[in-house]
């Protein structure tokens, strides 16, 4: 699962839709690695929260997905690619308060339509692509030193 | 204010985290919406909630909450407590309802995340 060289640490995870038992485990492991390499705690928090929001979205809204964290010395990039219903209107989905989550998700404390806007808020770069009936891909980058500007 | 004093003010039982009671509480959030907790809390916030599912602990861990108080006498299961122990998140349970519990802490000078 973990491959390590001097350039980058790569972590790969498989996510299963509706697996609420495991939901959050991938983000939790990413957080642990970031702590071990001594990234600033406020930066880790932003990475952990955005990763968890994205991970929960796959668990809640999609069938299955892959999550990848690439930890470079000056930034972390997290990519999630899922197989699922996709999002027909991304602009609408990005609005605070928009949610299609069913009642049992709300009873769990999620489904307020805050996840995507929160990912944008927590990250320095956020991209989303989606095809209806196929799936959704999200990629997020957070700089480790908020003064650094990251290239592509 | 230290966590141990929060426990006294809320007449709460401690479920785990005896060794963490000297943590300093700076802000408090009362919510049953984890989406809001993730979006609006700041580092080292104390959470008051009536939710007792595993995602509460995940949320607390990933957003660096300082501890959790379950209101309305809601007692979580042993698996939740075990996970909180592992993540070093102190847990309390109080019989007080949400409004009363938040009100008492506010009276003692603890503010929300604004
Ligand atoms: N991976 C995904 N696959 C399919 N639809 C998605 C996906 N992610 C988000 N959506 C759609 O976009 C909406 C908004 O997502 P967002 O994360 O902002 O809110 P939510 O997940 O419904 O609630 P919250 O994040 O507050 O728990 C969702 O309700 C869903 O309709
Ligand atoms: Mg969401």
Coordinates of N, CA and C in Angstrom, one line a residue, chain B residues 7-8 10-16 68-70 75 91-95:
Chain B
X7 N -16.2 18.8 32.7 CA -16.9 17.6 33.2 C -17.7 17.9 34.5
X8 N -17.1 18.8 35.3 CA -17.8 19.1 36.6 C -19.0 20.0 36.3
X10 N -20.8 20.2 33.7 CA -21.9 19.5 33.1 C -22.4 18.2 33.8
X11 N -21.8 18.1 35.0 CA -22.1 16.9 35.9 C -22.0 15.6 35.0
X12 N -20.9 15.5 34.3 CA -20.8 14.5 33.3 C -20.0 13.3 33.8
X13 N -20.3 12.1 33.3 CA -19.4 10.9 33.5 C -18.4 10.9 32.4
X14 N -17.2 10.5 32.9 CA -16.1 10.4 31.9 C -16.1 8.9 31.4
X15 N -16.1 8.8 30.0 CA -16.1 7.5 29.4 C -14.7 7.0 29.1
X16 N -13.8 7.9 28.7 CA -12.4 7.6 28.5 C -11.6 8.9 28.3
X68 N -15.2 15.2 23.3 CA -16.6 15.1 22.9 C -17.5 14.9 24.2
X69 N -18.6 15.7 24.3 CA -19.6 15.5 25.4 C -20.8 15.0 24.7
X70 N -21.3 13.8 25.1 CA -22.6 13.3 24.6 C -23.7 13.9 25.5
X75 N -25.4 7.3 25.6 CA -24.2 6.5 25.9 C -23.8 5.7 24.6
X91 N -14.0 11.3 26.1 CA -15.4 11.3 26.0 C -16.1 11.5 27.3
X92 N -17.2 12.3 27.3 CA -18.0 12.5 28.5 C -19.5 12.2 28.1
X93 N -20.3 11.9 29.1 CA -21.7 11.8 28.8 C -22.4 12.6 29.9
X94 N -23.3 13.5 29.5 CA -24.1 14.3 30.5 C -25.6 14.0 30.3
X95 N -26.3 14.1 31.4 CA -27.8 13.9 31.3 C -28.4 15.2 30.8

